[in-house]
Amino acid sequence: MSQLTAADFSEFLQETHGRKPFPWQQRLVERVLMDGRWPDVLDVPTGLGKTTMIDIAVFVAAAGVECARRRLFFVVDRRLVVDEAYEHAIALAGALAEPKGPISAHVAQVLRQKNDDGPALQVTRMRGGVTWSWRWLERPDRYAVVVGTVDQIGSRLLFRGYQVGQHLRPIDAALTGTDSLIVIDEAHLAEPLVKALRAAFIADDPQIVVGPQPTLITMSATTPAAEGQQVHRADTDDQHEIARQRLAAPRRLHLLQPEVTKKNAGAVMAITMAAWAKALAGDAQSGHVVAVICNTVGRARAVHTLLQGGDADVELLIGRSRPIDREYLLRRCYPRMKVGRTRAAGKPLIVCATQTVEVGANIDADHLVTESASLAALIQRLGRLNRLGKLTRADAVVVHDASVGPDDPVYGPARQATWQWLSTLTAPLESNQLGDGIDVSPLALRRLLEPLDPAVRQGMREPLPYMPVLFDQVLDAWVRTSPIPYPDPPVAPYLHGIDRGSPDVAVVWRSGLVEGEPQAWPLAVMEMPPSTEEAVEVSLHAVRQWLAEEESSDPLGDVEGAPQDEDPPPSRFWRLNQVVCYRGKDDVTLISPAEIRPGDLIVVPCEQGGCDEYGWNPTSTSPVLDVADLAYRGGRPAVRLGPAIVDAARRDSPAIGQALRDLIDQTRADLADDAPPAAGVYRKELQRIIDLLPAEDLENPLPLARNLRALTRCTVTFTDKAPYVALLTTKGGAWVGDADAWGSSVAGSGKKMALHVHERAVADRAEEFALNLGLGPVLVNSVRVAALWHDEGKRDARFQAMLHGRPPRVLRSGTRRELLAKSGLDPTDRAAYRRAKLISGYPDGMRHEALSARIAHLHLEAGSHDVDPDLVIHLVAAHHGRSRPLLPPVTDPAPETVHIDELSATLDTSETLDWDAPRRFAELNHRYGRWGLALLESVVRLADIWCSEREEEGTP
């Protein structure tokens, strides 16, 4: 078909989601295609399909207009437990994979890149990591929708990605900071991020543009646009039949102010909210869904506890939870409260929650009980009530804690100002009987707010924090990712403002960390690299308080960057004197709680408590479930056969837990008889266990079923590290990466690969990426030749000895062996690597990139190439994330002479430090821009990872 037009969008949405667009959505497509630019602000009421912005961005990309971008980032300022934007994008990607009509088929065809056997549209959540399983995007040329929070996406764009390995940060920065459309949902708490990003984009003024600069859009139903900004509104959608039903959804708001003192406010508020939740839930067969939304995790837990044992089912939703636990929780309760469910008689459901449900959760409650909050927060909470307008009446009770004034720890003076305004509209209840209240449908709220003085409305918003100015010098410090400069400017103030909360750290709980033997903990953790799927993200302040065994003074709401007290003073008595800090396989150390840094991932023993099935719970002393075996790890799961997988399986099914227990006992007996079973035995046994699962788990698998199914084609590594007997992995599990010489020198399934074959494959793939990205001829050539020479440093005889698993003297004698790039050893067999490295004599910490860059320099001097020489040398030196601006200085105790036959040249390995690298790095950042240079690096690095993982061979 011919090029897409705005008239095709309606059919596109019908084919992909089975509905027609709302008027504001159709008008936005028409406006963007006609004007060739995006609006600065989208002003759309809650319930009118803001997630359709994802479909609009993808359609515009396929239409090929200049303002289109390859990657859409959907940013929220909440820790989400339910993520409808992600689910919506997944549905869109599925519809493009199997188009139901000509328009969606055309869009899929346009988006799919040449020689990409993956999806036309990749959808992912932004998470951290330190190995190849961290990747949220496989190719730099693939179209993608990425969902994440202010911290996750903001820190990555600014080269300081939280919970991201130091040497992976440039890739994340490149993919977020070029060719991206960044949409910030409910941006009223994200002004510091918006200001920082706009300043960064202005400051980056390259001589040569490598990729389109990001476009920033804010979405909000509550915040006015700044002067000069272009706004797209849904002003006329109340004439649309379905939209009007939602905009006029019957909602009656009632105010309640219990008598409290500073001393008893916590208990009285929880008791009052629980009582009203029970009353609104009705009898045991009402089928009602009541949402109870609290301002802090502590209060939500208190209400949840009080509601136990009644006629209703009760659930707790907080944002500070492990993604794996979240999947099990949502499977249990989300179908009963989501939009579009069939309302019927049955046991009522009361959902206690925090701000985590204000955004992203397509919840349709019958009634609402909420703490008083800022105007913006209340509007979002009301948006979860009678969302589609199907009910004739839905009540919202707003409960106000009068013991807290303008110094409210979460919302500041905005909470009290909003309460005072509401009190002028309706009087607080004086009994336990509901009156008429006031109409707070979206249309009614608009009418109530329109006549207000702007200063009054501003007073009902959360106070803006002080936002620091982002200077060029700060950006220049952040782009130096290896080594990181000292001092390193903190990124948190630019995401949330000054004194607006403590940056997060990720906490992982592991079994098998023996008390009193902390020196053994790092090695135990390295055997199964941590994943953020098993982590809870908690403020550094809260983690230190927990480790100091102090009562929490942190209100711990689920809004990112909320104000917090100062960090507690250093404790002389820690719960744990040391924790494991995991910053990558080459950086796993024991540190004291006082040494934990923002963005760190720490590992603690399960026996310490601190987490339950709902999430972070610093008062809990019960052992935490180790869920490492349930992490999907980017499609490369790994399972330790031992007690942890048995305990995790029992949450799904006692029968499966027992079957795994039997398999472990049999393996232990076989090993005792020195007769370990073959991998095929495990595959058959895993299939038998999978057959025990209910049909629902097979169609829409939970983490355990998903991993067991993936491991029916597994490799088995037996271990003597009690209490585990074996490790089951697929395609190298989470062990293939580029953190050290081992990870960068094994292929996905352990296939041996010749040096020239691998380099040629990477060059072909990098050239393809560059062409698909529309780079100019000089940049395409530079990327290709850098990829062609990137592993030349592996010519060092000691590196070859490590790859061949033979001492260097053996390789020097006898028949000359083929130069290798990949060893052929099992990626999971760390012991084999340690043996190979020991006999090779390759110096600790030495980087083959240093020698590769010197060989590339010789190639450039010897021939004529239409390239940027400085860029080529840098891309070679930085192809594992180092040399930004320096490679690690390593003294070679026994230098080798390396022969490059095709150049009739030799080099000595004693010269490992390139003092010209800082000058080259600074000039390249100025020439191509900070994010442009990172993108060029990413083209080579992602091509290298792609070819290594898939064991590709280039064209001869």
JSON list of C-alpha atoms in Angstrom, two decimals, residues 384-534:
[
{"chain": "A", "resi": 384, "resn": "ARG", "atom": "CA", "xyz": [-9.78, 4.46, 39.72]},
{"chain": "A", "resi": 385, "resn": "LEU", "atom": "CA", "xyz": [-13.46, 4.77, 40.80]},
{"chain": "A", "resi": 386, "resn": "ASN", "atom": "CA", "xyz": [-16.32, 3.78, 38.44]},
{"chain": "A", "resi": 387, "resn": "ARG", "atom": "CA", "xyz": [-13.78, 4.23, 35.67]},
{"chain": "A", "resi": 388, "resn": "LEU", "atom": "CA", "xyz": [-16.06, 3.39, 32.76]},
{"chain": "A", "resi": 389, "resn": "GLY", "atom": "CA", "xyz": [-19.14, 5.05, 34.22]},
{"chain": "A", "resi": 390, "resn": "LYS", "atom": "CA", "xyz": [-21.14, 1.81, 34.32]},
{"chain": "A", "resi": 391, "resn": "LEU", "atom": "CA", "xyz": [-22.40, 2.29, 37.91]},
{"chain": "A", "resi": 392, "resn": "THR", "atom": "CA", "xyz": [-25.23, 4.65, 38.82]},
{"chain": "A", "resi": 393, "resn": "ARG", "atom": "CA", "xyz": [-23.47, 5.61, 42.04]},
{"chain": "A", "resi": 394, "resn": "ALA", "atom": "CA", "xyz": [-19.96, 5.21, 43.39]},
{"chain": "A", "resi": 395, "resn": "ASP", "atom": "CA", "xyz": [-18.85, 6.78, 46.65]},
{"chain": "A", "resi": 396, "resn": "ALA", "atom": "CA", "xyz": [-15.46, 8.16, 47.64]},
{"chain": "A", "resi": 397, "resn": "VAL", "atom": "CA", "xyz": [-14.70, 8.90, 51.30]},
{"chain": "A", "resi": 398, "resn": "VAL", "atom": "CA", "xyz": [-11.74, 11.23, 51.89]},
{"chain": "A", "resi": 399, "resn": "VAL", "atom": "CA", "xyz": [-10.32, 10.85, 55.42]},
{"chain": "A", "resi": 400, "resn": "HIS", "atom": "CA", "xyz": [-8.24, 13.75, 56.75]},
{"chain": "A", "resi": 401, "resn": "ASP", "atom": "CA", "xyz": [-5.57, 13.54, 59.43]},
{"chain": "A", "resi": 402, "resn": "ALA", "atom": "CA", "xyz": [-5.84, 16.94, 61.13]},
{"chain": "A", "resi": 403, "resn": "SER", "atom": "CA", "xyz": [-2.82, 16.27, 63.35]},
{"chain": "A", "resi": 404, "resn": "VAL", "atom": "CA", "xyz": [-0.53, 16.96, 60.38]},
{"chain": "A", "resi": 405, "resn": "GLY", "atom": "CA", "xyz": [-0.47, 20.46, 58.97]},
{"chain": "A", "resi": 406, "resn": "PRO", "atom": "CA", "xyz": [1.46, 22.12, 56.13]},
{"chain": "A", "resi": 407, "resn": "ASP", "atom": "CA", "xyz": [4.50, 19.98, 57.01]},
{"chain": "A", "resi": 408, "resn": "ASP", "atom": "CA", "xyz": [2.90, 16.83, 55.64]},
{"chain": "A", "resi": 409, "resn": "PRO", "atom": "CA", "xyz": [5.85, 14.46, 54.90]},
{"chain": "A", "resi": 410, "resn": "VAL", "atom": "CA", "xyz": [4.54, 13.39, 51.49]},
{"chain": "A", "resi": 411, "resn": "TYR", "atom": "CA", "xyz": [2.54, 16.28, 50.01]},
{"chain": "A", "resi": 412, "resn": "GLY", "atom": "CA", "xyz": [3.64, 19.32, 52.03]},
{"chain": "A", "resi": 413, "resn": "PRO", "atom": "CA", "xyz": [1.07, 22.15, 52.32]},
{"chain": "A", "resi": 414, "resn": "ALA", "atom": "CA", "xyz": [-0.83, 20.93, 49.24]},
{"chain": "A", "resi": 415, "resn": "ARG", "atom": "CA", "xyz": [-2.72, 18.29, 51.21]},
{"chain": "A", "resi": 416, "resn": "GLN", "atom": "CA", "xyz": [-4.13, 20.78, 53.71]},
{"chain": "A", "resi": 417, "resn": "ALA", "atom": "CA", "xyz": [-4.88, 23.37, 51.01]},
{"chain": "A", "resi": 418, "resn": "THR", "atom": "CA", "xyz": [-6.81, 20.80, 48.97]},
{"chain": "A", "resi": 419, "resn": "TRP", "atom": "CA", "xyz": [-8.78, 19.73, 52.06]},
{"chain": "A", "resi": 420, "resn": "GLN", "atom": "CA", "xyz": [-9.68, 23.31, 52.87]},
{"chain": "A", "resi": 421, "resn": "TRP", "atom": "CA", "xyz": [-10.95, 23.88, 49.31]},
{"chain": "A", "resi": 422, "resn": "LEU", "atom": "CA", "xyz": [-13.02, 20.70, 49.37]},
{"chain": "A", "resi": 423, "resn": "SER", "atom": "CA", "xyz": [-14.44, 21.75, 52.74]},
{"chain": "A", "resi": 424, "resn": "THR", "atom": "CA", "xyz": [-15.90, 24.85, 51.09]},
{"chain": "A", "resi": 425, "resn": "LEU", "atom": "CA", "xyz": [-17.83, 22.59, 48.72]},
{"chain": "A", "resi": 426, "resn": "THR", "atom": "CA", "xyz": [-19.25, 20.08, 51.21]},
{"chain": "A", "resi": 427, "resn": "ALA", "atom": "CA", "xyz": [-19.23, 19.73, 54.97]},
{"chain": "A", "resi": 428, "resn": "PRO", "atom": "CA", "xyz": [-17.41, 16.78, 56.61]},
{"chain": "A", "resi": 429, "resn": "LEU", "atom": "CA", "xyz": [-19.60, 13.87, 57.70]},
{"chain": "A", "resi": 430, "resn": "GLU", "atom": "CA", "xyz": [-20.90, 13.99, 61.25]},
{"chain": "A", "resi": 431, "resn": "SER", "atom": "CA", "xyz": [-22.16, 10.39, 61.37]},
{"chain": "A", "resi": 432, "resn": "ASN", "atom": "CA", "xyz": [-21.47, 7.02, 59.80]},
{"chain": "A", "resi": 433, "resn": "GLN", "atom": "CA", "xyz": [-24.17, 7.65, 57.19]},
{"chain": "A", "resi": 434, "resn": "LEU", "atom": "CA", "xyz": [-23.28, 8.97, 53.75]},
{"chain": "A", "resi": 435, "resn": "GLY", "atom": "CA", "xyz": [-25.06, 12.07, 52.53]},
{"chain": "A", "resi": 436, "resn": "ASP", "atom": "CA", "xyz": [-25.27, 13.43, 49.01]},
{"chain": "A", "resi": 437, "resn": "GLY", "atom": "CA", "xyz": [-21.67, 14.61, 48.95]},
{"chain": "A", "resi": 438, "resn": "ILE", "atom": "CA", "xyz": [-20.48, 16.42, 45.82]},
{"chain": "A", "resi": 439, "resn": "ASP", "atom": "CA", "xyz": [-20.25, 15.33, 42.21]},
{"chain": "A", "resi": 440, "resn": "VAL", "atom": "CA", "xyz": [-16.61, 14.72, 41.26]},
{"chain": "A", "resi": 441, "resn": "SER", "atom": "CA", "xyz": [-16.94, 13.20, 37.83]},
{"chain": "A", "resi": 442, "resn": "PRO", "atom": "CA", "xyz": [-14.20, 14.49, 35.47]},
{"chain": "A", "resi": 443, "resn": "LEU", "atom": "CA", "xyz": [-16.67, 16.97, 33.90]},
{"chain": "A", "resi": 444, "resn": "ALA", "atom": "CA", "xyz": [-17.86, 18.16, 37.30]},
{"chain": "A", "resi": 445, "resn": "LEU", "atom": "CA", "xyz": [-14.30, 18.59, 38.55]},
{"chain": "A", "resi": 446, "resn": "ARG", "atom": "CA", "xyz": [-13.47, 20.66, 35.50]},
{"chain": "A", "resi": 447, "resn": "ARG", "atom": "CA", "xyz": [-16.41, 22.97, 36.25]},
{"chain": "A", "resi": 448, "resn": "LEU", "atom": "CA", "xyz": [-15.38, 23.26, 39.89]},
{"chain": "A", "resi": 449, "resn": "LEU", "atom": "CA", "xyz": [-11.77, 24.11, 39.07]},
{"chain": "A", "resi": 450, "resn": "GLU", "atom": "CA", "xyz": [-12.24, 26.50, 36.15]},
{"chain": "A", "resi": 451, "resn": "PRO", "atom": "CA", "xyz": [-13.25, 29.57, 38.21]},
{"chain": "A", "resi": 452, "resn": "LEU", "atom": "CA", "xyz": [-10.43, 29.15, 40.76]},
{"chain": "A", "resi": 453, "resn": "ASP", "atom": "CA", "xyz": [-7.67, 31.73, 40.93]},
{"chain": "A", "resi": 454, "resn": "PRO", "atom": "CA", "xyz": [-4.40, 30.26, 39.54]},
{"chain": "A", "resi": 455, "resn": "ALA", "atom": "CA", "xyz": [-2.68, 30.96, 42.86]},
{"chain": "A", "resi": 456, "resn": "VAL", "atom": "CA", "xyz": [-5.28, 28.87, 44.69]},
{"chain": "A", "resi": 457, "resn": "ARG", "atom": "CA", "xyz": [-4.79, 25.97, 42.30]},
{"chain": "A", "resi": 458, "resn": "GLN", "atom": "CA", "xyz": [-1.02, 26.30, 42.62]},
{"chain": "A", "resi": 459, "resn": "GLY", "atom": "CA", "xyz": [-1.35, 26.02, 46.40]},
{"chain": "A", "resi": 460, "resn": "MET", "atom": "CA", "xyz": [-3.03, 22.62, 45.99]},
{"chain": "A", "resi": 461, "resn": "ARG", "atom": "CA", "xyz": [-0.06, 21.26, 44.07]},
{"chain": "A", "resi": 462, "resn": "GLU", "atom": "CA", "xyz": [2.95, 19.67, 45.72]},
{"chain": "A", "resi": 463, "resn": "PRO", "atom": "CA", "xyz": [5.63, 22.32, 46.27]},
{"chain": "A", "resi": 464, "resn": "LEU", "atom": "CA", "xyz": [8.33, 22.26, 43.66]},
{"chain": "A", "resi": 465, "resn": "PRO", "atom": "CA", "xyz": [11.80, 21.37, 44.96]},
{"chain": "A", "resi": 466, "resn": "TYR", "atom": "CA", "xyz": [14.83, 23.46, 44.27]},
{"chain": "A", "resi": 467, "resn": "MET", "atom": "CA", "xyz": [16.12, 22.33, 40.89]},
{"chain": "A", "resi": 468, "resn": "PRO", "atom": "CA", "xyz": [19.87, 22.66, 40.25]},
{"chain": "A", "resi": 469, "resn": "VAL", "atom": "CA", "xyz": [21.16, 24.05, 36.98]},
{"chain": "A", "resi": 470, "resn": "LEU", "atom": "CA", "xyz": [22.73, 21.40, 34.77]},
{"chain": "A", "resi": 471, "resn": "PHE", "atom": "CA", "xyz": [26.06, 22.77, 33.57]},
{"chain": "A", "resi": 472, "resn": "ASP", "atom": "CA", "xyz": [28.20, 21.37, 30.75]},
{"chain": "A", "resi": 473, "resn": "GLN", "atom": "CA", "xyz": [30.89, 20.41, 33.27]},
{"chain": "A", "resi": 474, "resn": "VAL", "atom": "CA", "xyz": [28.47, 18.07, 35.03]},
{"chain": "A", "resi": 475, "resn": "LEU", "atom": "CA", "xyz": [27.53, 16.37, 31.77]},
{"chain": "A", "resi": 476, "resn": "ASP", "atom": "CA", "xyz": [31.19, 16.05, 30.87]},
{"chain": "A", "resi": 477, "resn": "ALA", "atom": "CA", "xyz": [31.81, 14.31, 34.20]},
{"chain": "A", "resi": 478, "resn": "TRP", "atom": "CA", "xyz": [28.91, 11.89, 33.69]},
{"chain": "A", "resi": 479, "resn": "VAL", "atom": "CA", "xyz": [30.04, 10.78, 30.23]},
{"chain": "A", "resi": 480, "resn": "ARG", "atom": "CA", "xyz": [33.27, 9.60, 31.85]},
{"chain": "A", "resi": 481, "resn": "THR", "atom": "CA", "xyz": [31.93, 6.19, 32.79]},
{"chain": "A", "resi": 482, "resn": "SER", "atom": "CA", "xyz": [35.24, 4.32, 32.96]},
{"chain": "A", "resi": 483, "resn": "PRO", "atom": "CA", "xyz": [36.95, 5.23, 35.13]},
{"chain": "A", "resi": 484, "resn": "ILE", "atom": "CA", "xyz": [34.32, 7.25, 36.97]},
{"chain": "A", "resi": 485, "resn": "PRO", "atom": "CA", "xyz": [35.76, 10.62, 38.07]},
{"chain": "A", "resi": 486, "resn": "TYR", "atom": "CA", "xyz": [36.20, 11.58, 41.69]},
{"chain": "A", "resi": 487, "resn": "PRO", "atom": "CA", "xyz": [34.26, 13.42, 42.92]},
{"chain": "A", "resi": 488, "resn": "ASP", "atom": "CA", "xyz": [31.34, 12.19, 40.81]},
{"chain": "A", "resi": 489, "resn": "PRO", "atom": "CA", "xyz": [28.38, 14.61, 40.71]},
{"chain": "A", "resi": 490, "resn": "PRO", "atom": "CA", "xyz": [25.27, 12.83, 42.08]},
{"chain": "A", "resi": 491, "resn": "VAL", "atom": "CA", "xyz": [22.47, 12.41, 39.56]},
{"chain": "A", "resi": 492, "resn": "ALA", "atom": "CA", "xyz": [19.58, 12.26, 42.07]},
{"chain": "A", "resi": 493, "resn": "PRO", "atom": "CA", "xyz": [19.17, 16.07, 42.49]},
{"chain": "A", "resi": 494, "resn": "TYR", "atom": "CA", "xyz": [18.65, 16.38, 38.74]},
{"chain": "A", "resi": 495, "resn": "LEU", "atom": "CA", "xyz": [15.91, 13.72, 38.79]},
{"chain": "A", "resi": 496, "resn": "HIS", "atom": "CA", "xyz": [13.94, 14.94, 41.82]},
{"chain": "A", "resi": 497, "resn": "GLY", "atom": "CA", "xyz": [15.47, 18.21, 43.03]},
{"chain": "A", "resi": 498, "resn": "ILE", "atom": "CA", "xyz": [17.58, 19.12, 46.04]},
{"chain": "A", "resi": 499, "resn": "ASP", "atom": "CA", "xyz": [16.61, 17.45, 49.34]},
{"chain": "A", "resi": 500, "resn": "ARG", "atom": "CA", "xyz": [13.86, 15.44, 47.66]},
{"chain": "A", "resi": 501, "resn": "GLY", "atom": "CA", "xyz": [14.41, 11.97, 48.90]},
{"chain": "A", "resi": 502, "resn": "SER", "atom": "CA", "xyz": [17.19, 9.47, 49.05]},
{"chain": "A", "resi": 503, "resn": "PRO", "atom": "CA", "xyz": [18.17, 7.61, 45.86]},
{"chain": "A", "resi": 504, "resn": "ASP", "atom": "CA", "xyz": [17.20, 3.96, 45.71]},
{"chain": "A", "resi": 505, "resn": "VAL", "atom": "CA", "xyz": [19.29, 0.86, 46.17]},
{"chain": "A", "resi": 506, "resn": "ALA", "atom": "CA", "xyz": [18.19, -2.64, 45.16]},
{"chain": "A", "resi": 507, "resn": "VAL", "atom": "CA", "xyz": [18.02, -5.30, 47.87]},
{"chain": "A", "resi": 508, "resn": "VAL", "atom": "CA", "xyz": [18.22, -9.02, 47.04]},
{"chain": "A", "resi": 509, "resn": "TRP", "atom": "CA", "xyz": [17.75, -11.83, 49.56]},
{"chain": "A", "resi": 510, "resn": "ARG", "atom": "CA", "xyz": [19.64, -15.11, 49.15]},
{"chain": "A", "resi": 511, "resn": "SER", "atom": "CA", "xyz": [19.66, -18.39, 51.02]},
{"chain": "A", "resi": 512, "resn": "GLY", "atom": "CA", "xyz": [22.91, -20.24, 51.66]},
{"chain": "A", "resi": 513, "resn": "LEU", "atom": "CA", "xyz": [24.80, -17.20, 52.99]},
{"chain": "A", "resi": 514, "resn": "VAL", "atom": "CA", "xyz": [26.05, -18.83, 56.17]},
{"chain": "A", "resi": 515, "resn": "GLU", "atom": "CA", "xyz": [26.01, -16.69, 59.29]},
{"chain": "A", "resi": 516, "resn": "GLY", "atom": "CA", "xyz": [29.47, -15.97, 60.59]},
{"chain": "A", "resi": 517, "resn": "GLU", "atom": "CA", "xyz": [31.15, -16.74, 57.24]},
{"chain": "A", "resi": 518, "resn": "PRO", "atom": "CA", "xyz": [30.73, -13.49, 55.26]},
{"chain": "A", "resi": 519, "resn": "GLN", "atom": "CA", "xyz": [34.01, -14.01, 53.37]},
{"chain": "A", "resi": 520, "resn": "ALA", "atom": "CA", "xyz": [32.29, -16.84, 51.47]},
{"chain": "A", "resi": 521, "resn": "TRP", "atom": "CA", "xyz": [29.27, -14.76, 50.50]},
{"chain": "A", "resi": 522, "resn": "PRO", "atom": "CA", "xyz": [30.68, -13.01, 47.38]},
{"chain": "A", "resi": 523, "resn": "LEU", "atom": "CA", "xyz": [31.64, -16.32, 45.75]},
{"chain": "A", "resi": 524, "resn": "ALA", "atom": "CA", "xyz": [28.22, -17.78, 46.57]},
{"chain": "A", "resi": 525, "resn": "VAL", "atom": "CA", "xyz": [26.54, -14.77, 44.96]},
{"chain": "A", "resi": 526, "resn": "MET", "atom": "CA", "xyz": [28.78, -14.98, 41.87]},
{"chain": "A", "resi": 527, "resn": "GLU", "atom": "CA", "xyz": [27.61, -18.56, 41.29]},
{"chain": "A", "resi": 528, "resn": "MET", "atom": "CA", "xyz": [24.13, -17.14, 40.58]},
{"chain": "A", "resi": 529, "resn": "PRO", "atom": "CA", "xyz": [24.37, -13.49, 39.49]},
{"chain": "A", "resi": 530, "resn": "PRO", "atom": "CA", "xyz": [21.63, -11.33, 41.04]},
{"chain": "A", "resi": 531, "resn": "SER", "atom": "CA", "xyz": [18.76, -10.10, 38.92]},
{"chain": "A", "resi": 532, "resn": "THR", "atom": "CA", "xyz": [16.59, -7.05, 39.54]},
{"chain": "A", "resi": 533, "resn": "GLU", "atom": "CA", "xyz": [13.57, -9.34, 39.06]},
{"chain": "A", "resi": 534, "resn": "GLU", "atom": "CA", "xyz": [14.35, -10.64, 42.57]}
]
